[in-house]
Coordinates of C-alpha atoms in Angstrom, one line a residue:
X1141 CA -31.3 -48.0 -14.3
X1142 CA -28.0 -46.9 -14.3
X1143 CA -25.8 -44.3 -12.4
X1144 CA -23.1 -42.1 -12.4
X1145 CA -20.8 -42.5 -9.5
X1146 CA -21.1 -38.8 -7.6
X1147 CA -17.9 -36.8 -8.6
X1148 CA -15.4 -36.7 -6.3
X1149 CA -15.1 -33.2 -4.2
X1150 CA -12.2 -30.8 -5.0
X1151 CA -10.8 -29.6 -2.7
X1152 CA -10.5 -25.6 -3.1
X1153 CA -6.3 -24.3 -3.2
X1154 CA -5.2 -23.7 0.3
X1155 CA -5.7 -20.1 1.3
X1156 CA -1.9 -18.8 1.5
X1157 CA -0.8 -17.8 5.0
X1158 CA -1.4 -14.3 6.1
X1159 CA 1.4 -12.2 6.2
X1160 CA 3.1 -12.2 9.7
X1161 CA 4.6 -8.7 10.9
X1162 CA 7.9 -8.7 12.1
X1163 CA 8.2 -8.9 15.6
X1164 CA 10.2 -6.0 17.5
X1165 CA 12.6 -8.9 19.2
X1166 CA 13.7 -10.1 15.5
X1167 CA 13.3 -6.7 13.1
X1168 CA 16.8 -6.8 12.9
X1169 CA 18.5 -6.5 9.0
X1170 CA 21.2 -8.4 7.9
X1171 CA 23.8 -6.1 7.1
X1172 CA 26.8 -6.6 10.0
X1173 CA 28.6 -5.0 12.9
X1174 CA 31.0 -3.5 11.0
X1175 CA 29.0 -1.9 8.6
X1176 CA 28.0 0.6 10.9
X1177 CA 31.4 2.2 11.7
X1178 CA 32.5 2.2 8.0
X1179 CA 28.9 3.8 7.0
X1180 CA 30.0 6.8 9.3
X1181 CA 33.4 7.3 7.5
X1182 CA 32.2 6.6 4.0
X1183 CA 29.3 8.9 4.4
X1184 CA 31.4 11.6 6.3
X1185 CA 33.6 11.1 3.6
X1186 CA 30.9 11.1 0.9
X1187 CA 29.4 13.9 2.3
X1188 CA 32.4 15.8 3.0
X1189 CA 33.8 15.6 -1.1
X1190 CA 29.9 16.9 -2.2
X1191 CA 30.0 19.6 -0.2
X1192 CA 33.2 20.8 -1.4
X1193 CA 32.0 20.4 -4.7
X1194 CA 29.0 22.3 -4.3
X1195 CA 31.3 25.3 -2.9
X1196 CA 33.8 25.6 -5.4
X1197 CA 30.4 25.1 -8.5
X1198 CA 29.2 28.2 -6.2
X1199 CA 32.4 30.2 -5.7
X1200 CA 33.2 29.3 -9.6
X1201 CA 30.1 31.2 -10.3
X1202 CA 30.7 33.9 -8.4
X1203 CA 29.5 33.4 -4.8
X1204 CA 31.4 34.1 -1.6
X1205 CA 33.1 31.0 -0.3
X1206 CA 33.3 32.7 3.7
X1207 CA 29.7 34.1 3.3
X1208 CA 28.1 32.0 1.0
X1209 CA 24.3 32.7 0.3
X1210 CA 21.5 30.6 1.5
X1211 CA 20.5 28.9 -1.4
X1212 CA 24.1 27.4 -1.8
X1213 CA 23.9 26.5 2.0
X1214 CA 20.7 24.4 2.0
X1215 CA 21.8 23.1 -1.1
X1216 CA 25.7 21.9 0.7
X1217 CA 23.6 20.3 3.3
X1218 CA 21.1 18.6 1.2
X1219 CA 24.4 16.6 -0.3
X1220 CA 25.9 16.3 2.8
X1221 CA 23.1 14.2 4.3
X1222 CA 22.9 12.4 0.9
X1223 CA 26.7 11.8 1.3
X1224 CA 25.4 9.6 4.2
X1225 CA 22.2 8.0 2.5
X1226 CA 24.3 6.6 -0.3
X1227 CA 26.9 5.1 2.2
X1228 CA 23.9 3.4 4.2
X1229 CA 22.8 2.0 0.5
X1230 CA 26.3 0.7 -0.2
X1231 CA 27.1 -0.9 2.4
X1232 CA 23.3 -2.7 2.8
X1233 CA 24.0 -3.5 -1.1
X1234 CA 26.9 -5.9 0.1
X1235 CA 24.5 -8.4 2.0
X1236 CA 22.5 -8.3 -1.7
X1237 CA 19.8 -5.7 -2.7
X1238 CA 18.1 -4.4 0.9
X1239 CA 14.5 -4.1 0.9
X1240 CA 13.0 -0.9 1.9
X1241 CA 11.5 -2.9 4.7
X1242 CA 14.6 -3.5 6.1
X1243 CA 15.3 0.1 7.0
X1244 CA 12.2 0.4 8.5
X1245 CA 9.9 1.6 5.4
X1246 CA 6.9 -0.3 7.2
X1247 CA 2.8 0.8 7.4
X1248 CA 1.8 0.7 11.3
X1249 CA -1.3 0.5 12.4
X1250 CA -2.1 4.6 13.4
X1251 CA -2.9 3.4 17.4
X1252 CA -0.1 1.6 17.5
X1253 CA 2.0 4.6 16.1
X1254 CA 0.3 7.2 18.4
X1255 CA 1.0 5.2 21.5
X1256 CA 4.7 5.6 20.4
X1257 CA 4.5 9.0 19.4
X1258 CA 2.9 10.7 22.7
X1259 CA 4.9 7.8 24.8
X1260 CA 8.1 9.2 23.1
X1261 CA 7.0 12.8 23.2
X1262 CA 6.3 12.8 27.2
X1263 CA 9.4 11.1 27.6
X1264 CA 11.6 13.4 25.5
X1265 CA 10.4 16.8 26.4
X1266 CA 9.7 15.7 30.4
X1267 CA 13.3 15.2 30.4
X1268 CA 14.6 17.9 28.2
X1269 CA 12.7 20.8 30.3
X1270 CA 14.1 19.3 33.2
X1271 CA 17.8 19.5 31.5
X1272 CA 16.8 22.8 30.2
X1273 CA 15.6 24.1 33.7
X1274 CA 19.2 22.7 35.4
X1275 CA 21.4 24.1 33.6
X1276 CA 19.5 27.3 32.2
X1277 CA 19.6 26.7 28.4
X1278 CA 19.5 29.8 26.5
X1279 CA 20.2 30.5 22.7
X1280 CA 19.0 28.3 19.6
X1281 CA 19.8 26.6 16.1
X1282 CA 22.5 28.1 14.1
X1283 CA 21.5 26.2 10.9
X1284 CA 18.0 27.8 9.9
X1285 CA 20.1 31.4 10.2
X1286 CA 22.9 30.0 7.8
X1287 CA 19.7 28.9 5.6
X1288 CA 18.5 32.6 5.1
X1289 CA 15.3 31.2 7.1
X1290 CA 15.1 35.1 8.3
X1291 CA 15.9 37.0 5.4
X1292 CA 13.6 35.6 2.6
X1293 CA 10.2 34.1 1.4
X1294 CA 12.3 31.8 -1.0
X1295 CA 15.3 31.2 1.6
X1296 CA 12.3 30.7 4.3
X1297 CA 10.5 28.2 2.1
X1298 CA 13.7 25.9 0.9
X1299 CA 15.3 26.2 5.0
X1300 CA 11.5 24.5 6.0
X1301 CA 11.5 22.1 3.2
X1302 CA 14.9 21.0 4.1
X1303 CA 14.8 21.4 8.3
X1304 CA 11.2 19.4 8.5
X1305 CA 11.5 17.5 5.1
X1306 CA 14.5 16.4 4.4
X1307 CA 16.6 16.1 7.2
X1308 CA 14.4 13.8 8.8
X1309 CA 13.9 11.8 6.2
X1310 CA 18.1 11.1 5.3
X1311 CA 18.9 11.1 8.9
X1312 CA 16.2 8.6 10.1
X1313 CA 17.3 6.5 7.6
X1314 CA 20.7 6.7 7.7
X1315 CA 21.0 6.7 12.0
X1316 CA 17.6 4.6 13.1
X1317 CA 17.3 2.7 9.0
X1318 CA 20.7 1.6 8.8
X1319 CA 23.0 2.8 11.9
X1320 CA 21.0 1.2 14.7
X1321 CA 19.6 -1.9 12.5
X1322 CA 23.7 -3.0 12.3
X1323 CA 24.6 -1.9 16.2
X1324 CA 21.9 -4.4 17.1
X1325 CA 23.9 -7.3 15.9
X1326 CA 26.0 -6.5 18.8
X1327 CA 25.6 -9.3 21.6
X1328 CA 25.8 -7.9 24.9
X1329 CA 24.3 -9.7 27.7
X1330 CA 24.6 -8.6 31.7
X1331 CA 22.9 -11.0 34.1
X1332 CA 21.4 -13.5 31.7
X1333 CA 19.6 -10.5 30.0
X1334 CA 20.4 -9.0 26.9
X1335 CA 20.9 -5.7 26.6
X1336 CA 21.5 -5.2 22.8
X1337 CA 18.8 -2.6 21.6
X1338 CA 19.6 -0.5 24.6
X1339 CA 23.4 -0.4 23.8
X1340 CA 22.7 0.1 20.4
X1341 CA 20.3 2.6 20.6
X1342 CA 22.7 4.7 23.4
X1343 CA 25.1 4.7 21.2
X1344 CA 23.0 5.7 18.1
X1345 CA 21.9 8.7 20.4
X1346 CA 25.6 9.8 21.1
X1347 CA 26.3 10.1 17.7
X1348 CA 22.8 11.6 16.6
X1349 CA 24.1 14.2 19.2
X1350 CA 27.5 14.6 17.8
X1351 CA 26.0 14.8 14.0
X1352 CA 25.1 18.0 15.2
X1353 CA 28.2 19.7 16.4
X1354 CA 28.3 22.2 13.8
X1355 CA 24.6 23.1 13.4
X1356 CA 23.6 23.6 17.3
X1357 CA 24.7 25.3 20.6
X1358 CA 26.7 22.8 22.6
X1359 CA 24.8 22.9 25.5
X1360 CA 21.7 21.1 23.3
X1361 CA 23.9 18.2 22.0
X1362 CA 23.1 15.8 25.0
X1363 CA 19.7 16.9 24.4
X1364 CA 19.5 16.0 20.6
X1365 CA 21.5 12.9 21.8
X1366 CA 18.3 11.8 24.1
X1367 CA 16.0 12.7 21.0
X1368 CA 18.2 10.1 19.1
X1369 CA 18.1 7.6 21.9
X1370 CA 14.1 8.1 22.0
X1371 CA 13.7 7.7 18.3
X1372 CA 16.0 3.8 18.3
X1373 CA 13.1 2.7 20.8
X1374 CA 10.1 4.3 18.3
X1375 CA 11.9 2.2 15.6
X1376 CA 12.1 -0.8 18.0
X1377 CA 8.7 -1.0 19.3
X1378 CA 7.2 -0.2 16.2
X1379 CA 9.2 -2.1 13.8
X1380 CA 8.7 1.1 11.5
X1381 CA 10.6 4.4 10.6
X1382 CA 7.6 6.6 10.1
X1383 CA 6.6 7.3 13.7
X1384 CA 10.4 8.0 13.5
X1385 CA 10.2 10.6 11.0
X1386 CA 7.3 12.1 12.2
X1387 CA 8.7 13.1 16.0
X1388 CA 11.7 14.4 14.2
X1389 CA 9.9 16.4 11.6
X1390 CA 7.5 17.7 14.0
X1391 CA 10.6 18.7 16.9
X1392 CA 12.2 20.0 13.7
X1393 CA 9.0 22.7 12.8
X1394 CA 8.9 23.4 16.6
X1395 CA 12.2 24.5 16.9
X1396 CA 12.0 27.0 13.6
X1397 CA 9.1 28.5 15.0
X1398 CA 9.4 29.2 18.4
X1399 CA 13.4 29.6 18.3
X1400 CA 13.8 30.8 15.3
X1401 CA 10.7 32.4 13.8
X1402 CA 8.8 33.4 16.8
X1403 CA 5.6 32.1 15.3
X1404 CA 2.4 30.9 16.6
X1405 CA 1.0 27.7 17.2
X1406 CA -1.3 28.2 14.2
X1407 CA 1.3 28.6 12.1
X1408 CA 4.3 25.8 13.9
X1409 CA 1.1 23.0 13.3
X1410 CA 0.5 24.3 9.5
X1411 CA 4.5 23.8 9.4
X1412 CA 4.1 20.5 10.8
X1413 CA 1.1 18.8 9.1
X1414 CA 2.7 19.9 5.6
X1415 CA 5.6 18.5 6.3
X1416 CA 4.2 15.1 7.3
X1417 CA 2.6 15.2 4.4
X1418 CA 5.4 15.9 1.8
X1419 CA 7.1 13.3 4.0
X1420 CA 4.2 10.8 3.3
X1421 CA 4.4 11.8 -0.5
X1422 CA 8.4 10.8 -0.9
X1423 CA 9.0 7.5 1.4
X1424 CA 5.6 6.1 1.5
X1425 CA 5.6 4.1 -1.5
X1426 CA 8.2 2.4 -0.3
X1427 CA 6.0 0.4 2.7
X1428 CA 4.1 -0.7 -0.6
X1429 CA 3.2 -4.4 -0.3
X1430 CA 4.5 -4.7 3.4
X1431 CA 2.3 -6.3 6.1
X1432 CA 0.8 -3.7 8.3
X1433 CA 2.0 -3.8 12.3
X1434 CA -0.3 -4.8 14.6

């Protein structure tokens, strides 16, 4: 009697590797140093020509070019920060086609986001009502006035969208995205430590502060430059920018309604949650496929 020789085994394909989030030490993109200065020109530049188109479209169809009306001041900012979102892209494009990931566009795990977020929060607003108590701020935000924000439902409705929305969406990724992803490169070391991130993200605050010469009271700018500062170390330590954008669009609804609006908490955490939320609809797509943080 006669028998087969048992088959041998196959073996199954090798599972593949799990996907290994980047770590906060090495989430750095590969655009360069100088990238980051010439971003700043060509998007002031950028920004600077579409705004000035805007203006004379507007004045060409017959509105005031010293007291323009809202709608053609939301829309001249809405270009301006675009002026600076297309610089980031073109100058990413040179080290070939960026990934969303690079700028930050990254799911996080929601305790790991959290911890950041109320970390950040204390930290910002501890310091800031100590500022504030110092050197007695008074006054508030020119920009949602400009916007009509006052005046109208309609002027009301596209100031929010743009203030909580849209604002911190272009400026996250152009100044914690792109800005403080190249000032990283920079190699400073004191005492056999190295001091990069911090450099970069002091200097990322500075000019998150100066970005908004024209739209607040001077005495806020160091403020807003803190903010900036706080918002390079959510992007750090969570390797993602939507912690990011939501500090920003939430400080962003606070300030309309208490400074601006004089609304109630009701009402500034309504502004809030729908603004995440149109937030969430635009950028997150773009984390689609990434590995979630840990």
């Amino acid at each position: 009697m006669s028998s087969q020789p048992p088959s041998p085994a196959v073996d199954p394909l090798p599972a593949q590797p799990p996907a290994v989030p980047p770590d906060p030490g090495t989430d750095i993109p590969p655009w360069p140093v100088w990238t980051a200065p010439a971003a700043l020109a060509l998007g002031i530049a950028l920004g600077g020509l579409a705004t000035i188109l805007v203006d004379v479209v507007a004045h060409a169809a017959g509105a005031s070019l010293t007291h323009p009306p809202p709608a053609v001041n939301i829309i001249g900012d809405v270009v301006f920060d675009l002026g600076f979102v297309g610089a980031a892209l073109y100058l990413a494009s040179t080290r070939g086609r960026p990934s969303a990931a690079a700028f930050g566009y990254r799911p996080v795990r929601l305790r790991l986001a959290v911890k950041w977020f109320v970390i950040a929060v204390v930290g910002y607003y501890g310091v800031t009502a100590v500022y504030s108590t110092v050197f007695r701020l008074h006054g508030s935000d020119k920009l949602p006035s400009e916007l009509g924000a006052e005046h109208s439902t309609v002027a009301l409705v596209g100031a929010s969208i743009f203030v909580c929305v849209i604002a911190p969406i272009a400026e996250e990724f152009f100044f914690r995205g792109f800005l403080f992803g190249a000032l990283r490169r920079l190699r400073i070391t004191v005492a056999g430590r190295d001091l990069s991130v911090w450099v970069a993200a002091i200097i990322t605050g500075i000019l998150f502060g100066l970005a908004h010469t024209g739209s607040a009271a001077l005495q806020y700018l160091i403020p807003l430059g803190f903010l900036g500062f706080v918002l390079c170390i959510m992007r750090w330590r969570t390797c993602s920018l939507y912690p990011c954008m939501a500090l920003h669009s939430a400080n962003n609804a606070l300030a309309l309604g208490v400074n601006q609006l004089n609304w109630t908490a009701v009402e500034i955490l309504g502004l809030t949650l729908g603004s995440w939320l149109l937030v969430a609809v635009v950028t997150g797509p773009l984390s689609s496929g990434e590995p979630r943080l840990t």
